[in-house]
Every structure is written in C-alpha cells, then in structure tokens.
C-alpha cells in the first residue's frame, strides 16, 4: 500500500497536531489507516513520522521550495525504508542507503506514475488521499545527475538534523555519495541552457503581437521581460509565505536609476537594476492594468496579478504563463519553417530565460555588476556559469598548438 505521507506545508502543522493528539483519522482517514496497519508490523513508524514532520517543518519555514524538494525525497525514502527494509529510517546502515540509491535509479513499476498526481484533496471536512499517487514519476526515465544530487542532499541534511536532535549517531550519506557508481564527476565544459537568438525573438515577438488582440497576454509579456531582462527566478516573482512581490518594490534613486527589490535564495534581499528597455515594458504592463506609467512608493498591487481573485501568483501559475508563450513560439517557428528551432524549444523551461538574459549580457557588463543582479554570493559562480574565463583562456592558449 503506497500513500503520501505529507501534505502541503500549510497543512503540515495540522498533520503534526493530529498526530500529537491522536485525531489524524478525523482529517486524514487513509493516512491514519496506513499508520495503524504498519505500526503493528513496525512500531518505529510511530516514532519516525513525527520526526520527519518536525524536520520538514523546520526547513519548510525558510522556503516553500525547499520544503517541497525535501518532502518528495524524504517521503519516498521513509516509505522504502518501512515497506522494503522493514526498519526505522534512523537505523539504516551504509549498505542500506546504497540499496536505496539502487532503488531510486530503478524503482519497482508499482512505485511509479506516468504523470504528476495530486496528493490530498479536500472533501467535506477531510483530506482524501489520491489512490493514483506514487513516489516516483516515469519508470522508464532514469534520474538525471541533478536529481540524484538532490536525493543525496536531502538525505544528508536529514541525517545531519537527526544527529543534532540526538536521534541517531551516524550519517553514512557522504560516503555513499562519494562511492556512488551512478554519479558522474563533472569535468567537461558546461554551458547554461539558453534560448537561441531566434527562439527568444519568436517567444517575445509572438506574445507581443498577439497581446494587441488579446490584452490579457500583456501579463505573459511582462513576465517574460522580468525573467529574461532582470535575470529573475520564477520564485522571486511569486507569492510566498514570507514575501509578496508588489509594485512598491520598484524604486528610483536620487540619480533617476530604477531598481527592483526581490527576495532570492536563502531569504536574501537584493536590488536588481532596471534597463531602459525593461522600463518600457513595465510602463506598457502597468497601463494595461489601469495604473500610472511608473510605480509609486506606496503601491500594494502584486507585480504579477491574477485575472480572477486577489493577491499574487504562485510559482506554478507563473510557469504556466511562460509555457503558454513558449507554446505559441513553438507553433510559429514550425509554421515559418524553423523545424529544428521549434523542436529544441519544446525542452525549454522558464529558468532558461534567466540564463539567456545573463548569457547575452555577460559580453557587455562587468562581472561584478552581473553577479550582483543575479544574486550570486560569489563572483566565481557567475564566472563559472556565464563568463568561463579559465575555459576561454585555455582555449586561446591551445588553439595555436602545432602537431
């Protein structure tokens, strides 16, 4: 029996409370039944689950994205430990974690779903589990290097937390990762995923032209301008528990330069510079919304607004806007005979726009300025991703070699 263990971060507090007072069955009937059944076979389930909830609550308070990533990893890890190994997550040895990584690379078919499924849905006064939910997606799709690294990161943080809480005495994750046969040591030249000049031209212009007939596409257009022109992550435009991006976060200094204050990774605030070109799109978007051309210091309006309802948009909703524009460009490129560019654009994600903007500007902007607008803590990060000084110098010194 496979069942999701963890709901959304908002619901996590209620799950913790229901576990504490023994009333989980009143709101999560399937989950309560699962715990009741398996705790008879494995008493440690009753100890593991509250600790897992505690861990996710501590790390989820800082970032909802971190919560989601850790939830997915730790949840399936716990299910595997209980159902396959028949023990507590706090009793695993090195070889057990190695077996788990083998399982992540090649999970059983009945642990996999063909698509992303919802976990719990509200029905009357209860949160009903989705019987189609599974811990893994795509049996035939092997995990990427990034996905494997995410698994190791979540497990490593979990066991470090367990040691601090004096729930266990050892963390075997680093040694398992070091000797993992599925991880490839990266030493090749890595270019960030970006749109080609032609792809970006189509994404922008097709959305811009259609917005003349469909005004609501102005929202898509402005989102594209923010992600590419300001190098923003989607999360930096979205509504979060501890941050709501609003128009008053745009501000102008005494010299007339414009900035946008955003909250980035690790809850770090930074001020991103606005180009003259971006300001034109800002004015266009605000006029479409019935606002003055430029923001005022007291405006509470969300930067990316909902067409229905109040407040800002979530990460998923903003991602849909970007995908809509990508889909329009894919169709237009194919229609105009650019089949290869159209097919390549299918793989693009919203994060490619950040990479595209930074890569384009890396040739003309000082490294320090670019790094600060990107929100990188170290110049070396910006250099490694977008400038690649050492690689270029190596290429220059090697191009004249004689045979």
mmCIF file of C-alpha atoms in Angstrom:
data_model
loop_
_atom_site.group_PDB
_atom_site.id
_atom_site.type_symbol
_atom_site.label_atom_id
_atom_site.label_comp_id
_atom_site.label_asym_id
_atom_site.label_seq_id
_atom_site.Cartn_x
_atom_site.Cartn_y
_atom_site.Cartn_z
ATOM 1 C CA UNK A 1 0.000 0.000 0.000
ATOM 2 C CA UNK A 2 1.522 3.305 -1.127
ATOM 3 C CA UNK A 3 0.147 6.538 0.248
ATOM 4 C CA UNK A 4 1.503 10.098 0.500
ATOM 5 C CA UNK A 5 2.710 10.887 3.997
ATOM 6 C CA UNK A 6 2.997 14.661 3.793
ATOM 7 C CA UNK A 7 0.512 17.259 2.586
ATOM 8 C CA UNK A 8 1.354 20.881 1.737
ATOM 9 C CA UNK A 9 3.435 22.990 4.110
ATOM 10 C CA UNK A 10 0.304 24.884 5.123
ATOM 11 C CA UNK A 11 -1.357 21.607 6.137
ATOM 12 C CA UNK A 12 1.754 20.218 7.832
ATOM 13 C CA UNK A 13 1.003 21.998 11.109
ATOM 14 C CA UNK A 14 -2.394 20.294 11.264
ATOM 15 C CA UNK A 15 -0.858 16.905 10.487
ATOM 16 C CA UNK A 16 1.596 17.386 13.358
ATOM 17 C CA UNK A 17 -1.213 18.401 15.718
ATOM 18 C CA UNK A 18 -3.413 15.454 14.704
ATOM 19 C CA UNK A 19 -0.523 13.038 15.266
ATOM 20 C CA UNK A 20 0.102 14.520 18.703
ATOM 21 C CA UNK A 21 -3.488 14.277 19.913
ATOM 22 C CA UNK A 22 -4.410 11.048 18.102
ATOM 23 C CA UNK A 23 -7.093 12.573 15.851
ATOM 24 C CA UNK A 24 -5.433 12.029 12.463
ATOM 25 C CA UNK A 25 -8.279 9.755 11.307
ATOM 26 C CA UNK A 26 -10.746 12.642 11.529
ATOM 27 C CA UNK A 27 -8.987 14.575 8.756
ATOM 28 C CA UNK A 28 -6.659 12.064 7.025
ATOM 29 C CA UNK A 29 -8.540 8.738 7.105
ATOM 30 C CA UNK A 30 -6.384 6.812 4.603
ATOM 31 C CA UNK A 31 -3.125 8.030 6.124
ATOM 32 C CA UNK A 32 -4.349 7.153 9.625
ATOM 33 C CA UNK A 33 -5.300 3.656 8.452
ATOM 34 C CA UNK A 34 -1.886 3.193 6.831
ATOM 35 C CA UNK A 35 -0.101 4.213 10.035
ATOM 36 C CA UNK A 36 -2.322 1.967 12.129
ATOM 37 C CA UNK A 37 -1.697 -1.057 9.914
ATOM 38 C CA UNK A 38 2.046 -0.648 9.510
ATOM 39 C CA UNK A 39 2.762 0.380 13.074
ATOM 40 C CA UNK A 40 1.504 -3.081 14.088
ATOM 41 C CA UNK A 41 4.209 -4.608 11.873
ATOM 42 C CA UNK A 42 6.804 -1.933 12.578
ATOM 43 C CA UNK A 43 6.447 0.080 15.777
ATOM 44 C CA UNK A 44 9.151 2.551 14.629
ATOM 45 C CA UNK A 45 6.670 4.101 12.162
ATOM 46 C CA UNK A 46 5.057 5.904 15.110
ATOM 47 C CA UNK A 47 8.445 7.400 16.008
ATOM 48 C CA UNK A 48 9.740 8.107 12.521
ATOM 49 C CA UNK A 49 6.763 10.018 11.135
ATOM 50 C CA UNK A 50 6.599 12.751 13.818
ATOM 51 C CA UNK A 51 10.339 13.274 13.442
ATOM 52 C CA UNK A 52 10.003 13.524 9.640
ATOM 53 C CA UNK A 53 7.236 16.101 10.110
ATOM 54 C CA UNK A 54 9.433 18.027 12.532
ATOM 55 C CA UNK A 55 12.347 18.030 10.068
ATOM 56 C CA UNK A 56 10.177 19.218 7.160
ATOM 57 C CA UNK A 57 8.559 21.920 9.280
ATOM 58 C CA UNK A 58 11.918 23.318 10.398
ATOM 59 C CA UNK A 59 13.298 23.505 6.850
ATOM 60 C CA UNK A 60 9.982 24.417 5.244
ATOM 61 C CA UNK A 61 9.661 27.580 7.326
ATOM 62 C CA UNK A 62 12.547 29.131 5.430
ATOM 63 C CA UNK A 63 11.472 28.255 1.900
ATOM 64 C CA UNK A 64 8.453 26.520 0.409
ATOM 65 C CA UNK A 65 10.614 25.339 -2.480
ATOM 66 C CA UNK A 66 12.992 23.675 -0.025
ATOM 67 C CA UNK A 67 10.032 22.080 1.739
ATOM 68 C CA UNK A 68 8.666 20.643 -1.498
ATOM 69 C CA UNK A 69 12.039 19.285 -2.582
ATOM 70 C CA UNK A 70 12.809 17.718 0.792
ATOM 71 C CA UNK A 71 9.249 16.424 1.219
ATOM 72 C CA UNK A 72 9.380 14.470 -2.042
ATOM 73 C CA UNK A 73 12.773 12.950 -1.248
ATOM 74 C CA UNK A 74 12.272 12.092 2.436
ATOM 75 C CA UNK A 75 8.733 10.821 1.927
ATOM 76 C CA UNK A 76 9.699 8.166 -0.603
ATOM 77 C CA UNK A 77 12.811 7.343 1.421
ATOM 78 C CA UNK A 78 10.665 6.667 4.502
ATOM 79 C CA UNK A 79 8.184 4.562 2.546
ATOM 80 C CA UNK A 80 11.007 2.465 1.074
ATOM 81 C CA UNK A 81 12.624 2.036 4.496
ATOM 82 C CA UNK A 82 9.419 0.865 6.152
ATOM 83 C CA UNK A 83 7.921 -1.209 3.337
ATOM 84 C CA UNK A 84 11.044 -2.683 1.741
ATOM 85 C CA UNK A 85 13.625 -2.774 4.537
ATOM 86 C CA UNK A 86 11.171 -3.131 7.404
ATOM 87 C CA UNK A 87 13.045 -0.863 9.785
ATOM 88 C CA UNK A 88 13.315 2.722 11.021
ATOM 89 C CA UNK A 89 14.910 5.452 8.922
ATOM 90 C CA UNK A 90 17.167 6.077 11.907
ATOM 91 C CA UNK A 91 18.501 2.505 11.952
ATOM 92 C CA UNK A 92 19.838 2.278 8.397
ATOM 93 C CA UNK A 93 23.469 1.372 7.726
ATOM 94 C CA UNK A 94 25.721 2.318 4.836
ATOM 95 C CA UNK A 95 24.751 -0.679 2.715
ATOM 96 C CA UNK A 96 21.054 0.078 3.265
ATOM 97 C CA UNK A 97 21.436 3.568 1.827
ATOM 98 C CA UNK A 98 23.357 2.087 -1.097
ATOM 99 C CA UNK A 99 20.413 -0.243 -1.727
ATOM 100 C CA UNK A 100 18.045 2.732 -1.585
ATOM 101 C CA UNK A 101 20.041 4.607 -4.232
ATOM 102 C CA UNK A 102 19.890 1.464 -6.408
ATOM 103 C CA UNK A 103 16.111 1.560 -5.928
ATOM 104 C CA UNK A 104 15.914 5.269 -6.865
ATOM 105 C CA UNK A 105 17.747 4.504 -10.117
ATOM 106 C CA UNK A 106 15.478 1.524 -10.877
ATOM 107 C CA UNK A 107 12.271 1.639 -8.798
ATOM 108 C CA UNK A 108 9.608 -1.041 -8.941
ATOM 109 C CA UNK A 109 6.933 -0.373 -11.544
ATOM 110 C CA UNK A 110 4.098 -0.119 -8.994
ATOM 111 C CA UNK A 111 6.022 2.689 -7.222
ATOM 112 C CA UNK A 112 5.833 4.820 -10.390
ATOM 113 C CA UNK A 113 3.213 7.021 -12.002
ATOM 114 C CA UNK A 114 3.136 8.223 -15.591
ATOM 115 C CA UNK A 115 2.361 11.799 -14.539
ATOM 116 C CA UNK A 116 2.430 14.212 -11.621
ATOM 117 C CA UNK A 117 -0.508 13.452 -9.343
ATOM 118 C CA UNK A 118 -2.125 15.448 -6.563
ATOM 119 C CA UNK A 119 -1.594 14.071 -3.044
ATOM 120 C CA UNK A 120 -4.602 15.062 -0.984
ATOM 121 C CA UNK A 121 -7.852 16.747 -1.928
ATOM 122 C CA UNK A 122 -10.345 18.401 0.373
ATOM 123 C CA UNK A 123 -13.668 16.571 0.525
ATOM 124 C CA UNK A 124 -16.121 17.813 3.096
ATOM 125 C CA UNK A 125 -14.046 18.081 6.298
ATOM 126 C CA UNK A 126 -11.400 15.539 5.295
ATOM 127 C CA UNK A 127 -8.196 15.422 3.254
ATOM 128 C CA UNK A 128 -8.646 12.447 0.924
ATOM 129 C CA UNK A 129 -5.542 10.723 -0.477
ATOM 130 C CA UNK A 130 -5.211 10.185 -4.218
ATOM 131 C CA UNK A 131 -5.023 6.424 -4.943
ATOM 132 C CA UNK A 132 -3.135 7.166 -8.181
ATOM 133 C CA UNK A 133 -0.295 8.985 -6.399
ATOM 134 C CA UNK A 134 3.111 7.297 -6.493
ATOM 135 C CA UNK A 135 6.528 8.288 -5.059
ATOM 136 C CA UNK A 136 8.259 8.207 -8.482
ATOM 137 C CA UNK A 137 7.353 9.503 -11.930
ATOM 138 C CA UNK A 138 8.274 7.586 -15.059
ATOM 139 C CA UNK A 139 9.598 4.041 -14.674
ATOM 140 C CA UNK A 140 11.495 4.248 -17.982
ATOM 141 C CA UNK A 141 13.133 7.597 -17.209
ATOM 142 C CA UNK A 142 16.397 7.291 -15.305
ATOM 143 C CA UNK A 143 17.122 10.057 -12.780
ATOM 144 C CA UNK A 144 19.361 12.838 -14.006
ATOM 145 C CA UNK A 145 22.622 13.773 -12.313
ATOM 146 C CA UNK A 146 20.865 16.793 -10.829
ATOM 147 C CA UNK A 147 18.056 14.616 -9.490
ATOM 148 C CA UNK A 148 20.494 12.169 -7.885
ATOM 149 C CA UNK A 149 22.403 15.019 -6.304
ATOM 150 C CA UNK A 150 19.128 16.373 -4.914
ATOM 151 C CA UNK A 151 18.421 12.972 -3.366
ATOM 152 C CA UNK A 152 21.823 12.886 -1.685
ATOM 153 C CA UNK A 153 21.450 16.484 -0.492
ATOM 154 C CA UNK A 154 18.067 15.842 1.136
ATOM 155 C CA UNK A 155 19.271 12.654 2.851
ATOM 156 C CA UNK A 156 22.466 14.326 4.026
ATOM 157 C CA UNK A 157 20.584 17.274 5.560
ATOM 158 C CA UNK A 158 18.071 14.897 7.135
ATOM 159 C CA UNK A 159 20.729 12.815 8.894
ATOM 160 C CA UNK A 160 22.675 15.897 9.997
ATOM 161 C CA UNK A 161 19.454 17.151 11.574
ATOM 162 C CA UNK A 162 18.876 13.743 13.190
ATOM 163 C CA UNK A 163 22.355 13.811 14.725
ATOM 164 C CA UNK A 164 21.791 17.318 16.116
ATOM 165 C CA UNK A 165 18.494 16.149 17.587
ATOM 166 C CA UNK A 166 20.291 13.114 19.050
ATOM 167 C CA UNK A 167 18.074 10.680 17.151
ATOM 168 C CA UNK A 168 20.985 8.830 15.554
ATOM 169 C CA UNK A 169 24.765 8.786 15.821
ATOM 170 C CA UNK A 170 25.998 8.434 12.228
ATOM 171 C CA UNK A 171 25.488 9.866 8.751
ATOM 172 C CA UNK A 172 26.531 7.444 6.039
ATOM 173 C CA UNK A 173 25.242 9.560 3.147
ATOM 174 C CA UNK A 174 28.550 11.339 2.250
ATOM 175 C CA UNK A 175 30.484 8.079 1.917
ATOM 176 C CA UNK A 176 27.694 6.518 -0.163
ATOM 177 C CA UNK A 177 27.662 9.546 -2.438
ATOM 178 C CA UNK A 178 31.443 9.534 -2.799
ATOM 179 C CA UNK A 179 31.399 5.942 -3.998
ATOM 180 C CA UNK A 180 28.136 6.076 -5.950
ATOM 181 C CA UNK A 181 28.537 4.396 -9.375
ATOM 182 C CA UNK A 182 25.678 6.446 -10.852
ATOM 183 C CA UNK A 183 27.201 9.875 -10.259
ATOM 184 C CA UNK A 184 29.489 11.238 -12.943
ATOM 185 C CA UNK A 185 32.277 13.596 -11.902
ATOM 186 C CA UNK A 186 31.797 16.728 -13.975
ATOM 187 C CA UNK A 187 34.951 17.971 -15.667
ATOM 188 C CA UNK A 188 33.679 18.894 -19.112
ATOM 189 C CA UNK A 189 32.673 22.350 -20.326
ATOM 190 C CA UNK A 190 29.114 23.085 -19.231
ATOM 191 C CA UNK A 191 27.112 25.763 -20.990
ATOM 192 C CA UNK A 192 23.925 27.022 -19.311
ATOM 193 C CA UNK A 193 20.645 26.148 -21.021
ATOM 194 C CA UNK A 194 19.604 29.172 -23.058
ATOM 195 C CA UNK A 195 17.271 30.121 -25.872
ATOM 196 C CA UNK A 196 18.885 30.887 -29.207
ATOM 197 C CA UNK A 197 18.543 34.429 -30.539
ATOM 198 C CA UNK A 198 15.870 33.231 -32.970
ATOM 199 C CA UNK A 199 13.916 31.371 -30.301
ATOM 200 C CA UNK A 200 13.939 34.364 -27.950
ATOM 201 C CA UNK A 201 12.883 36.669 -30.788
ATOM 202 C CA UNK A 202 9.887 34.453 -31.523
ATOM 203 C CA UNK A 203 8.929 33.971 -27.865
ATOM 204 C CA UNK A 204 8.942 37.727 -27.285
ATOM 205 C CA UNK A 205 7.513 38.967 -30.568
ATOM 206 C CA UNK A 206 4.742 36.398 -30.971
ATOM 207 C CA UNK A 207 3.486 37.166 -27.460
ATOM 208 C CA UNK A 208 3.845 40.901 -28.079
ATOM 209 C CA UNK A 209 1.926 40.793 -31.368
ATOM 210 C CA UNK A 210 -0.883 38.614 -30.005
ATOM 211 C CA UNK A 211 -1.228 40.910 -26.984
ATOM 212 C CA UNK A 212 -2.552 43.577 -29.343
ATOM 213 C CA UNK A 213 -5.611 41.365 -29.963
ATOM 214 C CA UNK A 214 -5.653 39.531 -26.622
ATOM 215 C CA UNK A 215 -4.818 42.145 -23.944
ATOM 216 C CA UNK A 216 -4.507 39.568 -21.160
ATOM 217 C CA UNK A 217 -1.300 38.354 -22.848
ATOM 218 C CA UNK A 218 0.293 41.576 -21.580
ATOM 219 C CA UNK A 219 0.763 39.639 -18.350
ATOM 220 C CA UNK A 220 2.696 36.921 -20.231
ATOM 221 C CA UNK A 221 4.785 39.559 -21.966
ATOM 222 C CA UNK A 222 5.741 41.327 -18.766
ATOM 223 C CA UNK A 223 6.604 38.026 -17.073
ATOM 224 C CA UNK A 224 8.977 37.217 -19.948
ATOM 225 C CA UNK A 225 10.565 40.661 -19.594
ATOM 226 C CA UNK A 226 11.122 40.118 -15.852
ATOM 227 C CA UNK A 227 12.650 36.661 -16.184
ATOM 228 C CA UNK A 228 14.926 37.455 -19.114
ATOM 229 C CA UNK A 229 15.574 41.161 -18.638
ATOM 230 C CA UNK A 230 16.080 41.095 -14.861
ATOM 231 C CA UNK A 231 17.515 37.539 -14.606
ATOM 232 C CA UNK A 232 14.803 36.619 -12.094
ATOM 233 C CA UNK A 233 13.880 33.165 -10.893
ATOM 234 C CA UNK A 234 10.167 32.357 -11.009
ATOM 235 C CA UNK A 235 10.139 32.067 -7.214
ATOM 236 C CA UNK A 236 11.295 35.688 -6.992
ATOM 237 C CA UNK A 237 8.144 36.820 -8.812
ATOM 238 C CA UNK A 238 5.749 34.546 -6.943
ATOM 239 C CA UNK A 239 3.631 34.905 -3.832
ATOM 240 C CA UNK A 240 5.275 33.216 -0.847
ATOM 241 C CA UNK A 241 4.518 32.825 2.834
ATOM 242 C CA UNK A 242 7.149 35.387 3.846
ATOM 243 C CA UNK A 243 7.239 37.615 0.767
ATOM 244 C CA UNK A 244 4.710 39.169 -1.575
ATOM 245 C CA UNK A 245 6.214 40.922 -4.622
ATOM 246 C CA UNK A 246 4.325 44.193 -5.040
ATOM 247 C CA UNK A 247 4.696 47.231 -7.271
ATOM 248 C CA UNK A 248 6.193 49.361 -4.493
ATOM 249 C CA UNK A 249 9.257 47.093 -4.644
ATOM 250 C CA UNK A 250 10.190 49.010 -7.778
ATOM 251 C CA UNK A 251 12.037 52.127 -6.635
ATOM 252 C CA UNK A 252 14.062 55.010 -8.047
ATOM 253 C CA UNK A 253 17.199 56.512 -6.510
ATOM 254 C CA UNK A 254 18.191 60.171 -6.358
ATOM 255 C CA UNK A 255 20.039 59.919 -9.673
ATOM 256 C CA UNK A 256 16.992 58.606 -11.516
ATOM 257 C CA UNK A 257 18.061 54.964 -11.766
ATOM 258 C CA UNK A 258 15.382 52.319 -11.238
ATOM 259 C CA UNK A 259 15.692 49.102 -9.218
ATOM 260 C CA UNK A 260 13.511 46.163 -8.189
ATOM 261 C CA UNK A 261 13.883 44.739 -4.694
ATOM 262 C CA UNK A 262 13.471 40.951 -4.674
ATOM 263 C CA UNK A 263 13.884 38.172 -2.151
ATOM 264 C CA UNK A 264 16.166 35.475 -3.520
ATOM 265 C CA UNK A 265 17.508 32.179 -2.276
ATOM 266 C CA UNK A 266 18.128 31.951 1.445
ATOM 267 C CA UNK A 267 15.710 34.849 2.062
ATOM 268 C CA UNK A 268 18.340 37.310 0.842
ATOM 269 C CA UNK A 269 17.135 40.685 -0.396
ATOM 270 C CA UNK A 270 18.820 42.267 -3.385
ATOM 271 C CA UNK A 271 18.140 45.225 -5.659
ATOM 272 C CA UNK A 272 18.188 44.427 -9.369
ATOM 273 C CA UNK A 273 18.932 47.229 -11.820
ATOM 274 C CA UNK A 274 16.326 48.061 -14.464
ATOM 275 C CA UNK A 275 17.355 48.785 -18.037
ATOM 276 C CA UNK A 276 15.711 51.487 -20.135
ATOM 277 C CA UNK A 277 14.345 48.748 -22.377
ATOM 278 C CA UNK A 278 12.728 46.939 -19.444
ATOM 279 C CA UNK A 279 11.140 50.157 -18.157
ATOM 280 C CA UNK A 280 9.241 50.446 -21.446
ATOM 281 C CA UNK A 281 7.694 47.015 -20.847
ATOM 282 C CA UNK A 282 6.971 47.980 -17.234
ATOM 283 C CA UNK A 283 5.092 51.073 -18.413
ATOM 284 C CA UNK A 284 3.178 49.074 -21.014
ATOM 285 C CA UNK A 285 2.106 46.452 -18.471
ATOM 286 C CA UNK A 286 1.064 48.992 -15.856
ATOM 287 C CA UNK A 287 -1.028 50.979 -18.345
ATOM 288 C CA UNK A 288 -2.766 47.739 -19.345
ATOM 289 C CA UNK A 289 -3.627 47.248 -15.666
ATOM 290 C CA UNK A 290 -5.033 50.760 -15.384
ATOM 291 C CA UNK A 291 -2.140 52.051 -13.267
ATOM 292 C CA UNK A 292 0.115 55.054 -13.736
ATOM 293 C CA UNK A 293 3.043 54.522 -16.099
ATOM 294 C CA UNK A 294 5.592 54.184 -13.287
ATOM 295 C CA UNK A 295 5.228 52.754 -9.752
ATOM 296 C CA UNK A 296 4.795 54.784 -6.597
ATOM 297 C CA UNK A 297 6.365 54.016 -3.237
ATOM 298 C CA UNK A 298 3.029 53.106 -1.605
ATOM 299 C CA UNK A 299 1.526 50.711 -4.172
ATOM 300 C CA UNK A 300 0.339 47.376 -2.692
ATOM 301 C CA UNK A 301 -0.591 45.803 -6.050
ATOM 302 C CA UNK A 302 1.014 42.416 -6.875
ATOM 303 C CA UNK A 303 3.691 42.583 -9.566
ATOM 304 C CA UNK A 304 2.166 39.666 -11.493
ATOM 305 C CA UNK A 305 -1.585 39.826 -10.927
ATOM 306 C CA UNK A 306 -4.336 37.244 -11.110
ATOM 307 C CA UNK A 307 -7.123 37.781 -13.622
ATOM 308 C CA UNK A 308 -9.579 36.468 -11.042
ATOM 309 C CA UNK A 309 -9.163 36.769 -7.308
ATOM 310 C CA UNK A 310 -6.732 38.810 -5.265
ATOM 311 C CA UNK A 311 -3.070 38.528 -4.391
ATOM 312 C CA UNK A 312 -0.069 37.471 -6.413
ATOM 313 C CA UNK A 313 0.504 34.314 -8.431
ATOM 314 C CA UNK A 314 2.152 31.079 -7.363
ATOM 315 C CA UNK A 315 5.222 29.527 -8.986
ATOM 316 C CA UNK A 316 3.065 27.027 -10.852
ATOM 317 C CA UNK A 317 0.740 29.710 -12.198
ATOM 318 C CA UNK A 318 3.628 31.866 -13.440
ATOM 319 C CA UNK A 319 5.255 28.815 -15.013
ATOM 320 C CA UNK A 320 2.039 28.255 -16.980
ATOM 321 C CA UNK A 321 2.202 31.804 -18.366
ATOM 322 C CA UNK A 322 5.734 31.223 -19.628
ATOM 323 C CA UNK A 323 4.842 27.840 -21.095
ATOM 324 C CA UNK A 324 1.925 29.432 -22.926
ATOM 325 C CA UNK A 325 4.293 31.864 -24.641
ATOM 326 C CA UNK A 326 6.748 29.041 -25.381
ATOM 327 C CA UNK A 327 3.947 27.011 -26.977
ATOM 328 C CA UNK A 328 2.944 29.977 -29.156
ATOM 329 C CA UNK A 329 6.555 30.398 -30.298
ATOM 330 C CA UNK A 330 6.979 26.653 -30.959
ATOM 331 C CA UNK A 331 3.972 26.715 -33.288
ATOM 332 C CA UNK A 332 5.112 29.924 -35.037
ATOM 333 C CA UNK A 333 8.665 28.635 -35.585
ATOM 334 C CA UNK A 334 7.346 25.405 -37.101
ATOM 335 C CA UNK A 335 4.925 27.307 -39.323
ATOM 336 C CA UNK A 336 7.759 29.519 -40.629
ATOM 337 C CA UNK A 337 9.952 26.522 -41.464
ATOM 338 C CA UNK A 338 12.310 26.601 -38.463
ATOM 339 C CA UNK A 339 11.627 22.973 -37.554
ATOM 340 C CA UNK A 340 14.815 22.346 -35.555
ATOM 341 C CA UNK A 341 14.487 25.561 -33.530
ATOM 342 C CA UNK A 342 10.841 24.700 -32.856
ATOM 343 C CA UNK A 343 11.629 21.173 -31.665
ATOM 344 C CA UNK A 344 14.509 22.353 -29.462
ATOM 345 C CA UNK A 345 12.281 24.937 -27.796
ATOM 346 C CA UNK A 346 9.993 22.146 -26.543
ATOM 347 C CA UNK A 347 12.648 21.218 -23.959
ATOM 348 C CA UNK A 348 12.976 24.776 -22.619
ATOM 349 C CA UNK A 349 11.853 25.765 -19.129
ATOM 350 C CA UNK A 350 11.172 29.165 -17.607
ATOM 351 C CA UNK A 351 14.599 29.117 -15.911
ATOM 352 C CA UNK A 352 16.232 29.197 -19.346
ATOM 353 C CA UNK A 353 15.135 32.839 -19.604
ATOM 354 C CA UNK A 354 17.326 33.806 -16.637
ATOM 355 C CA UNK A 355 20.270 32.006 -18.241
ATOM 356 C CA UNK A 356 19.506 33.591 -21.617
ATOM 357 C CA UNK A 357 19.470 37.125 -20.243
ATOM 358 C CA UNK A 358 22.656 36.673 -18.220
ATOM 359 C CA UNK A 359 24.499 34.971 -21.100
ATOM 360 C CA UNK A 360 23.559 37.746 -23.524
ATOM 361 C CA UNK A 361 24.671 40.469 -21.110
ATOM 362 C CA UNK A 362 27.876 38.718 -19.974
ATOM 363 C CA UNK A 363 29.704 40.044 -23.032
ATOM 364 C CA UNK A 364 28.989 43.696 -22.218
ATOM 365 C CA UNK A 365 28.545 44.034 -18.434
ATOM 366 C CA UNK A 366 31.232 43.983 -15.729
ATOM 367 C CA UNK A 367 31.330 40.636 -13.952
ATOM 368 C CA UNK A 368 30.655 42.197 -10.530
ATOM 369 C CA UNK A 369 27.574 44.058 -11.743
ATOM 370 C CA UNK A 370 26.153 40.979 -13.449
ATOM 371 C CA UNK A 371 26.836 38.843 -10.375
ATOM 372 C CA UNK A 372 25.049 41.257 -8.029
ATOM 373 C CA UNK A 373 21.972 41.477 -10.259
ATOM 374 C CA UNK A 374 21.874 37.671 -10.489
ATOM 375 C CA UNK A 375 22.089 37.364 -6.716
ATOM 376 C CA UNK A 376 25.206 35.192 -6.671
ATOM 377 C CA UNK A 377 27.099 35.175 -3.386
ATOM 378 C CA UNK A 378 30.433 34.745 -5.185
ATOM 379 C CA UNK A 379 31.852 36.249 -8.376
ATOM 380 C CA UNK A 380 33.320 32.835 -9.155
ATOM 381 C CA UNK A 381 29.812 31.407 -9.548
ATOM 382 C CA UNK A 382 28.912 33.962 -12.218
ATOM 383 C CA UNK A 383 32.258 33.483 -13.932
ATOM 384 C CA UNK A 384 31.932 29.716 -13.946
ATOM 385 C CA UNK A 385 28.405 29.711 -15.380
ATOM 386 C CA UNK A 386 28.354 32.654 -17.774
ATOM 387 C CA UNK A 387 31.853 34.008 -18.378
ATOM 388 C CA UNK A 388 34.020 30.883 -18.096
ATOM 389 C CA UNK A 389 37.265 32.874 -18.075
ATOM 390 C CA UNK A 390 39.543 29.927 -17.426
ATOM 391 C CA UNK A 391 37.983 27.865 -20.219
ATOM 392 C CA UNK A 392 38.343 30.685 -22.733
ATOM 393 C CA UNK A 393 41.915 31.383 -21.723
ATOM 394 C CA UNK A 394 42.700 27.689 -22.023
ATOM 395 C CA UNK A 395 41.131 27.612 -25.470
ATOM 396 C CA UNK A 396 43.170 30.652 -26.593
ATOM 397 C CA UNK A 397 46.425 29.131 -25.369
ATOM 398 C CA UNK A 398 45.646 25.821 -27.019
ATOM 399 C CA UNK A 399 44.376 26.959 -30.403
ATOM 400 C CA UNK A 400 47.872 27.607 -31.832
ATOM 401 C CA UNK A 401 49.335 24.234 -30.811
ATOM 402 C CA UNK A 402 51.389 22.517 -33.528
ATOM 403 C CA UNK A 403 51.156 18.855 -34.349
#
